[in-house]
Amino acid sequence: MIDTRLNVFLSVARNLSFTKASQELFISQPAISKHIKELECEYNTCLFERMGTRIQLTKAGKILLDNAEIIIQQYKKMNFDMNNIQKKYGGSLRVGASTTIAQYLLPEMLAKFMQKYPDININTISDNSRNIEQMLKDGRIDVGMVEGISRLPELKYTNIMKDELVAIVRKGNKMSELDEIDLNTFKDTPIVIREHGSGSLQVIENYLHQNNLRLSDLNIVMSFGTTEGIKHFVEHTETMGIISIMAVSHELLENRFKIIELKGLKMMRDFAYVEKRGESIGLQKIFKHFITDSYKA
């Protein structure tokens, strides 16, 4: 029912990119350009200023963006309320998740969610926690799931489960003969960690600070944007990786890695459901209840 052109405009405006909007909406780039051109012709004004390979919103574009966001939200609410009369839930929901959650936790939950709500279409995006929070603030996703300890005042966080970061080495590494090392030994050990902006790194920094240590005190040889990257690197080197315990469960059973306890350094963290402040409505409310109830169970 809603004008497709508004959805296209919103995607281009939020991404400031015709290419990214095309990828996000699964529409060809010429079709994206056509929809924007139609809107510009209808209102007899330019919505985007072309600056070489970059674009930015014009004054008219900013006005349309403010109104389009309100219209889309009201449409979603109307659609949900009308379907709710018959307990029929449909529509689409954009879910962002930090890398660890997206890879090791979310797929199983989404599979169960789709079994219960087959008419709700879920679109997911994975990035580090900081970027997921920014996407939520910018309106590029509807809800998020993040790790780490930082909390932005504009967002509302609901803790859903605990996780532990552990130090691992490959079997065959000389350190695999040990069960525990002290912090002085840890400082000298070549380590691979996640990149800046990740929730994992925030947690590591926080626990180091509690022990009067900084990242610069460690022998960090490399950082990776994914946990899988850390695992593969550790498996082929004499390094130690720090990752979520749930990310290494299969390899531990296969005896490929060993966890080395860090004396006095037990790194726990929360996985949190994150949304914009205010009451959850519509599909966001259904999804939140499903996720939080699943982990309580």
mmCIF file of C-alpha atoms in Angstrom:
data_model
loop_
_atom_site.group_PDB
_atom_site.id
_atom_site.type_symbol
_atom_site.label_atom_id
_atom_site.label_comp_id
_atom_site.label_asym_id
_atom_site.label_seq_id
_atom_site.Cartn_x
_atom_site.Cartn_y
_atom_site.Cartn_z
ATOM 1 C CA MET A 1 0.000 0.000 0.000
ATOM 2 C CA ILE A 2 2.745 2.445 0.914
ATOM 3 C CA ASP A 3 4.534 4.304 -1.876
ATOM 4 C CA THR A 4 7.627 2.288 -2.816
ATOM 5 C CA ARG A 5 9.357 5.532 -3.687
ATOM 6 C CA LEU A 6 9.340 6.628 -0.046
ATOM 7 C CA ASN A 7 11.099 3.443 1.031
ATOM 8 C CA VAL A 8 13.666 3.918 -1.720
ATOM 9 C CA PHE A 9 14.175 7.564 -0.760
ATOM 10 C CA LEU A 10 14.636 6.644 2.907
ATOM 11 C CA SER A 11 17.278 4.061 2.067
ATOM 12 C CA VAL A 12 19.210 6.452 -0.178
ATOM 13 C CA ALA A 13 18.927 9.268 2.378
ATOM 14 C CA ARG A 14 20.133 7.124 5.274
ATOM 15 C CA ASN A 15 23.002 5.566 3.334
ATOM 16 C CA LEU A 16 23.767 8.642 1.212
ATOM 17 C CA SER A 17 24.481 6.168 -1.529
ATOM 18 C CA PHE A 18 22.456 4.842 -4.472
ATOM 19 C CA THR A 19 24.655 1.739 -4.527
ATOM 20 C CA LYS A 20 24.123 0.900 -0.853
ATOM 21 C CA ALA A 21 20.383 1.508 -1.182
ATOM 22 C CA SER A 22 20.325 -0.885 -4.138
ATOM 23 C CA GLN A 23 22.074 -3.547 -2.056
ATOM 24 C CA GLU A 24 19.866 -2.933 0.972
ATOM 25 C CA LEU A 25 16.579 -3.104 -0.932
ATOM 26 C CA PHE A 26 17.597 -5.733 -3.522
ATOM 27 C CA ILE A 27 16.602 -3.346 -6.313
ATOM 28 C CA SER A 28 18.748 -2.488 -9.314
ATOM 29 C CA GLN A 29 20.570 0.822 -9.198
ATOM 30 C CA PRO A 30 18.772 2.156 -12.322
ATOM 31 C CA ALA A 31 15.451 1.418 -10.572
ATOM 32 C CA ILE A 32 16.649 3.304 -7.498
ATOM 33 C CA SER A 33 17.560 6.296 -9.646
ATOM 34 C CA LYS A 34 14.185 6.114 -11.422
ATOM 35 C CA HIS A 35 12.228 6.245 -8.148
ATOM 36 C CA ILE A 36 14.232 9.218 -6.887
ATOM 37 C CA LYS A 37 13.794 11.022 -10.217
ATOM 38 C CA GLU A 38 10.040 10.497 -10.038
ATOM 39 C CA LEU A 39 9.908 12.054 -6.567
ATOM 40 C CA GLU A 40 12.014 14.992 -7.707
ATOM 41 C CA CYS A 41 9.697 15.536 -10.694
ATOM 42 C CA GLU A 42 6.584 15.262 -8.516
ATOM 43 C CA TYR A 43 7.806 17.966 -6.141
ATOM 44 C CA ASN A 44 9.714 19.881 -8.819
ATOM 45 C CA THR A 45 12.853 20.048 -6.710
ATOM 46 C CA CYS A 46 16.172 18.297 -6.212
ATOM 47 C CA LEU A 47 16.325 15.971 -3.218
ATOM 48 C CA PHE A 48 20.039 15.193 -3.439
ATOM 49 C CA GLU A 49 23.006 17.285 -4.352
ATOM 50 C CA ARG A 50 25.495 15.357 -6.475
ATOM 51 C CA MET A 51 29.106 16.023 -5.497
ATOM 52 C CA GLY A 52 31.234 13.858 -7.768
ATOM 53 C CA THR A 53 30.853 10.308 -6.474
ATOM 54 C CA ARG A 54 29.141 11.489 -3.275
ATOM 55 C CA ILE A 55 25.652 12.812 -2.582
ATOM 56 C CA GLN A 56 24.079 14.818 0.216
ATOM 57 C CA LEU A 57 20.542 15.864 1.054
ATOM 58 C CA THR A 58 19.298 19.240 -0.140
ATOM 59 C CA LYS A 59 17.045 21.378 2.063
ATOM 60 C CA ALA A 60 14.024 19.824 0.327
ATOM 61 C CA GLY A 61 15.522 16.369 0.834
ATOM 62 C CA LYS A 62 15.854 16.951 4.573
ATOM 63 C CA ILE A 63 12.220 18.049 4.795
ATOM 64 C CA LEU A 64 11.083 14.964 2.890
ATOM 65 C CA LEU A 65 13.246 12.739 5.102
ATOM 66 C CA ASP A 66 11.673 14.070 8.317
ATOM 67 C CA ASN A 67 8.168 13.497 6.974
ATOM 68 C CA ALA A 68 8.921 10.161 5.298
ATOM 69 C CA GLU A 69 10.211 8.684 8.566
ATOM 70 C CA ILE A 70 6.962 9.668 10.323
ATOM 71 C CA ILE A 71 4.833 8.289 7.482
ATOM 72 C CA ILE A 72 6.680 4.963 7.369
ATOM 73 C CA GLN A 73 6.440 4.501 11.145
ATOM 74 C CA GLN A 74 2.725 5.312 11.146
ATOM 75 C CA TYR A 75 2.169 2.915 8.273
ATOM 76 C CA LYS A 76 3.956 0.133 10.111
ATOM 77 C CA LYS A 77 1.834 0.778 13.203
ATOM 78 C CA MET A 78 -1.371 0.829 11.153
ATOM 79 C CA ASN A 79 -0.431 -2.383 9.354
ATOM 80 C CA PHE A 80 0.367 -4.107 12.639
ATOM 81 C CA ASP A 81 -2.846 -2.919 14.336
ATOM 82 C CA MET A 82 -5.023 -4.058 11.431
ATOM 83 C CA ASN A 83 -3.404 -7.489 11.260
ATOM 84 C CA ASN A 84 -3.487 -7.796 15.045
ATOM 85 C CA ILE A 85 -7.300 -7.881 14.931
ATOM 86 C CA GLN A 86 -7.061 -11.375 13.463
ATOM 87 C CA LYS A 87 -3.824 -12.214 15.308
ATOM 88 C CA LYS A 88 -2.079 -12.231 11.966
ATOM 89 C CA TYR A 89 1.407 -10.811 12.109
ATOM 90 C CA GLY A 90 3.221 -9.743 8.972
ATOM 91 C CA GLY A 91 5.628 -7.134 7.735
ATOM 92 C CA SER A 92 9.364 -6.639 7.800
ATOM 93 C CA LEU A 93 11.870 -5.979 10.565
ATOM 94 C CA ARG A 94 15.482 -4.866 10.236
ATOM 95 C CA VAL A 95 17.685 -6.474 12.893
ATOM 96 C CA GLY A 96 21.306 -5.539 13.488
ATOM 97 C CA ALA A 97 23.626 -7.698 15.547
ATOM 98 C CA SER A 98 27.208 -7.503 16.671
ATOM 99 C CA THR A 99 29.538 -9.960 14.968
ATOM 100 C CA THR A 100 29.670 -12.632 17.686
ATOM 101 C CA ILE A 101 25.917 -12.596 18.262
ATOM 102 C CA ALA A 102 25.162 -12.641 14.532
ATOM 103 C CA GLN A 103 27.439 -15.608 13.939
ATOM 104 C CA TYR A 104 26.906 -17.852 16.940
ATOM 105 C CA LEU A 105 23.617 -16.877 18.583
ATOM 106 C CA LEU A 106 21.153 -15.194 16.253
ATOM 107 C CA PRO A 107 20.729 -17.785 13.447
ATOM 108 C CA GLU A 108 19.133 -20.396 15.713
ATOM 109 C CA MET A 109 16.869 -17.778 17.297
ATOM 110 C CA LEU A 110 15.753 -16.466 13.904
ATOM 111 C CA ALA A 111 15.005 -19.984 12.694
ATOM 112 C CA LYS A 112 12.678 -20.511 15.683
ATOM 113 C CA PHE A 113 11.150 -17.051 15.247
ATOM 114 C CA MET A 114 10.334 -17.732 11.582
ATOM 115 C CA GLN A 115 8.663 -21.010 12.521
ATOM 116 C CA LYS A 116 6.345 -19.132 14.867
ATOM 117 C CA TYR A 117 5.873 -16.038 12.690
ATOM 118 C CA PRO A 118 6.304 -17.158 9.059
ATOM 119 C CA ASP A 119 4.800 -13.962 7.614
ATOM 120 C CA ILE A 120 7.308 -11.638 9.276
ATOM 121 C CA ASN A 121 10.290 -10.943 7.042
ATOM 122 C CA ILE A 122 13.574 -10.426 8.910
ATOM 123 C CA ASN A 123 16.468 -8.582 7.296
ATOM 124 C CA THR A 124 19.730 -8.810 9.240
ATOM 125 C CA ILE A 125 22.958 -6.880 9.221
ATOM 126 C CA SER A 126 26.155 -7.683 11.116
ATOM 127 C CA ASP A 127 28.809 -5.248 12.323
ATOM 128 C CA ASN A 128 30.661 -4.420 15.517
ATOM 129 C CA SER A 129 28.650 -3.174 18.490
ATOM 130 C CA ARG A 130 29.521 0.494 18.063
ATOM 131 C CA ASN A 131 28.364 0.526 14.447
ATOM 132 C CA ILE A 132 25.151 -1.370 15.240
ATOM 133 C CA GLU A 133 24.278 1.250 17.859
ATOM 134 C CA GLN A 134 24.939 4.029 15.348
ATOM 135 C CA MET A 135 22.752 2.319 12.726
ATOM 136 C CA LEU A 136 19.939 2.141 15.276
ATOM 137 C CA LYS A 137 20.297 5.834 16.103
ATOM 138 C CA ASP A 138 20.293 6.693 12.381
ATOM 139 C CA GLY A 139 17.149 4.634 11.733
ATOM 140 C CA ARG A 140 18.905 2.176 9.413
ATOM 141 C CA ILE A 141 17.776 -0.763 11.576
ATOM 142 C CA ASP A 142 14.737 -1.235 13.820
ATOM 143 C CA VAL A 143 16.345 -3.155 16.696
ATOM 144 C CA GLY A 144 19.778 -4.446 17.604
ATOM 145 C CA MET A 145 21.653 -6.990 19.673
ATOM 146 C CA VAL A 146 25.056 -5.972 20.992
ATOM 147 C CA GLU A 147 27.824 -7.002 23.341
ATOM 148 C CA GLY A 148 30.206 -4.976 25.440
ATOM 149 C CA ILE A 149 29.801 -2.549 28.320
ATOM 150 C CA SER A 150 29.215 0.857 26.714
ATOM 151 C CA ARG A 151 25.710 2.262 26.952
ATOM 152 C CA LEU A 152 24.460 5.216 24.927
ATOM 153 C CA PRO A 153 21.874 7.419 26.702
ATOM 154 C CA GLU A 154 19.690 7.653 23.577
ATOM 155 C CA LEU A 155 19.181 3.893 23.500
ATOM 156 C CA LYS A 156 17.491 1.365 25.781
ATOM 157 C CA TYR A 157 19.310 -1.873 26.652
ATOM 158 C CA THR A 158 17.844 -5.125 27.953
ATOM 159 C CA ASN A 159 20.377 -7.763 29.025
ATOM 160 C CA ILE A 160 19.455 -11.178 27.674
ATOM 161 C CA MET A 161 22.327 -13.491 28.619
ATOM 162 C CA LYS A 162 25.851 -13.746 30.008
ATOM 163 C CA ASP A 163 28.950 -14.594 28.022
ATOM 164 C CA GLU A 164 32.595 -15.130 28.919
ATOM 165 C CA LEU A 165 35.687 -14.144 26.980
ATOM 166 C CA VAL A 166 38.425 -16.766 27.231
ATOM 167 C CA ALA A 167 42.063 -17.037 26.178
ATOM 168 C CA ILE A 168 42.740 -19.871 23.745
ATOM 169 C CA VAL A 169 45.815 -21.437 22.156
ATOM 170 C CA ARG A 170 46.037 -24.210 19.605
ATOM 171 C CA LYS A 171 46.858 -27.729 20.666
ATOM 172 C CA GLY A 172 50.576 -28.159 20.045
ATOM 173 C CA ASN A 173 51.398 -24.658 21.181
ATOM 174 C CA LYS A 174 53.875 -24.978 24.065
ATOM 175 C CA MET A 175 51.447 -23.017 26.237
ATOM 176 C CA SER A 176 48.802 -25.722 25.761
ATOM 177 C CA GLU A 177 50.647 -27.734 28.413
ATOM 178 C CA LEU A 178 49.593 -25.088 30.961
ATOM 179 C CA ASP A 179 46.218 -24.668 32.631
ATOM 180 C CA GLU A 180 46.758 -21.155 33.981
ATOM 181 C CA ILE A 181 49.133 -18.219 33.594
ATOM 182 C CA ASP A 182 49.611 -15.067 35.662
ATOM 183 C CA LEU A 183 49.164 -11.559 34.286
ATOM 184 C CA ASN A 184 52.892 -10.965 33.844
ATOM 185 C CA THR A 185 53.121 -13.992 31.564
ATOM 186 C CA PHE A 186 49.955 -12.868 29.818
ATOM 187 C CA LYS A 187 51.520 -9.467 29.090
ATOM 188 C CA ASP A 188 54.449 -11.107 27.299
ATOM 189 C CA THR A 189 52.375 -13.575 25.298
ATOM 190 C CA PRO A 190 51.718 -12.691 21.616
ATOM 191 C CA ILE A 191 47.986 -11.996 21.431
ATOM 192 C CA VAL A 192 45.387 -11.476 18.694
ATOM 193 C CA ILE A 193 42.188 -9.578 19.507
ATOM 194 C CA ARG A 194 39.111 -8.018 17.903
ATOM 195 C CA GLU A 195 39.190 -4.611 16.229
ATOM 196 C CA HIS A 196 38.439 -1.213 17.791
ATOM 197 C CA GLY A 197 34.712 -0.651 18.059
ATOM 198 C CA SER A 198 33.949 -4.258 18.933
ATOM 199 C CA GLY A 199 32.175 -5.106 22.174
ATOM 200 C CA SER A 200 34.791 -7.755 22.897
ATOM 201 C CA LEU A 201 37.586 -5.204 22.926
ATOM 202 C CA GLN A 202 35.620 -2.896 25.231
ATOM 203 C CA VAL A 203 35.256 -5.727 27.731
ATOM 204 C CA ILE A 204 38.945 -6.618 27.540
ATOM 205 C CA GLU A 205 39.945 -2.990 28.085
ATOM 206 C CA ASN A 206 37.621 -2.693 31.076
ATOM 207 C CA TYR A 207 38.989 -5.776 32.823
ATOM 208 C CA LEU A 208 42.556 -4.756 32.103
ATOM 209 C CA HIS A 209 41.844 -1.356 33.646
ATOM 210 C CA GLN A 210 40.543 -3.073 36.792
ATOM 211 C CA ASN A 211 43.933 -4.773 37.027
ATOM 212 C CA ASN A 212 45.901 -1.562 36.369
ATOM 213 C CA LEU A 213 46.755 -2.642 32.838
ATOM 214 C CA ARG A 214 46.205 -1.098 29.404
ATOM 215 C CA LEU A 215 46.024 -2.556 25.927
ATOM 216 C CA SER A 216 49.395 -0.970 25.229
ATOM 217 C CA ASP A 217 50.877 -3.156 27.976
ATOM 218 C CA LEU A 218 50.029 -6.290 25.990
ATOM 219 C CA ASN A 219 51.990 -7.917 23.184
ATOM 220 C CA ILE A 220 49.275 -7.501 20.530
ATOM 221 C CA VAL A 221 50.462 -8.812 17.173
ATOM 222 C CA MET A 222 47.249 -8.390 15.190
ATOM 223 C CA SER A 223 43.564 -7.475 15.380
ATOM 224 C CA PHE A 224 40.742 -9.012 13.364
ATOM 225 C CA GLY A 225 37.261 -7.895 12.374
ATOM 226 C CA THR A 226 35.821 -11.354 13.040
ATOM 227 C CA THR A 227 36.137 -14.058 15.661
ATOM 228 C CA GLU A 228 36.619 -16.652 12.937
ATOM 229 C CA GLY A 229 39.665 -14.710 11.747
ATOM 230 C CA ILE A 230 41.167 -14.903 15.225
ATOM 231 C CA LYS A 231 40.514 -18.647 15.445
ATOM 232 C CA HIS A 232 42.110 -19.425 12.090
ATOM 233 C CA PHE A 233 45.138 -17.267 12.876
ATOM 234 C CA VAL A 234 45.648 -18.838 16.307
ATOM 235 C CA GLU A 235 45.304 -22.317 14.809
ATOM 236 C CA HIS A 236 48.314 -21.700 12.551
ATOM 237 C CA THR A 237 50.577 -19.656 14.856
ATOM 238 C CA GLU A 238 52.063 -19.631 18.340
ATOM 239 C CA THR A 239 49.698 -16.855 19.417
ATOM 240 C CA MET A 240 46.879 -16.607 21.947
ATOM 241 C CA GLY A 241 43.406 -15.376 21.024
ATOM 242 C CA ILE A 242 40.730 -13.870 23.253
ATOM 243 C CA ILE A 243 37.212 -14.751 22.092
ATOM 244 C CA SER A 244 33.734 -15.700 23.292
ATOM 245 C CA ILE A 245 33.573 -19.158 24.822
ATOM 246 C CA MET A 246 30.517 -19.966 22.698
ATOM 247 C CA ALA A 247 32.577 -19.329 19.560
ATOM 248 C CA VAL A 248 35.047 -22.089 20.360
ATOM 249 C CA SER A 249 32.812 -24.830 21.801
ATOM 250 C CA HIS A 250 33.070 -27.158 18.786
ATOM 251 C CA GLU A 251 36.841 -26.791 18.531
ATOM 252 C CA LEU A 252 37.242 -27.583 22.234
ATOM 253 C CA LEU A 253 35.259 -30.795 21.769
ATOM 254 C CA GLU A 254 37.461 -31.652 18.795
ATOM 255 C CA ASN A 255 40.559 -30.970 20.922
ATOM 256 C CA ARG A 256 41.854 -28.330 18.500
ATOM 257 C CA PHE A 257 42.147 -25.542 21.081
ATOM 258 C CA LYS A 258 42.727 -25.257 24.792
ATOM 259 C CA ILE A 259 41.506 -22.568 27.168
ATOM 260 C CA ILE A 260 44.219 -21.016 29.315
ATOM 261 C CA GLU A 261 42.925 -19.479 32.542
ATOM 262 C CA LEU A 262 44.207 -15.977 33.287
ATOM 263 C CA LYS A 263 44.859 -15.715 36.990
ATOM 264 C CA GLY A 264 42.727 -12.965 38.505
ATOM 265 C CA LEU A 265 41.148 -12.075 35.154
ATOM 266 C CA LYS A 266 37.720 -13.598 34.499
ATOM 267 C CA MET A 267 36.144 -11.579 31.682
ATOM 268 C CA MET A 268 32.331 -11.721 31.773
ATOM 269 C CA ARG A 269 29.961 -9.625 29.696
ATOM 270 C CA ASP A 270 26.291 -9.229 28.811
ATOM 271 C CA PHE A 271 24.617 -9.675 25.470
ATOM 272 C CA ALA A 272 21.946 -6.995 25.238
ATOM 273 C CA TYR A 273 18.866 -6.303 23.167
ATOM 274 C CA VAL A 274 18.959 -2.632 22.189
ATOM 275 C CA GLU A 275 16.233 -0.326 20.888
ATOM 276 C CA LYS A 276 15.393 3.350 20.758
ATOM 277 C CA ARG A 277 13.977 4.762 23.960
ATOM 278 C CA GLY A 278 10.214 4.650 24.292
ATOM 279 C CA GLU A 279 7.677 1.864 24.382
ATOM 280 C CA SER A 280 8.218 -1.037 21.995
ATOM 281 C CA ILE A 281 5.400 -1.243 19.461
ATOM 282 C CA GLY A 282 4.324 -3.541 16.673
ATOM 283 C CA LEU A 283 6.780 -6.039 15.297
ATOM 284 C CA GLN A 284 9.576 -4.676 17.496
ATOM 285 C CA LYS A 285 7.525 -5.607 20.562
ATOM 286 C CA ILE A 286 6.825 -9.119 19.279
ATOM 287 C CA PHE A 287 10.469 -9.693 18.413
ATOM 288 C CA LYS A 288 11.701 -8.342 21.745
ATOM 289 C CA HIS A 289 9.355 -10.572 23.733
ATOM 290 C CA PHE A 290 10.356 -13.606 21.688
ATOM 291 C CA ILE A 291 14.086 -12.995 22.141
ATOM 292 C CA THR A 292 13.978 -12.142 25.851
ATOM 293 C CA ASP A 293 11.533 -14.949 26.684
ATOM 294 C CA SER A 294 13.679 -17.463 24.770
ATOM 295 C CA TYR A 295 16.764 -16.659 26.821
ATOM 296 C CA LYS A 296 14.839 -16.649 30.097
ATOM 297 C CA ALA A 297 13.664 -20.143 29.206
#
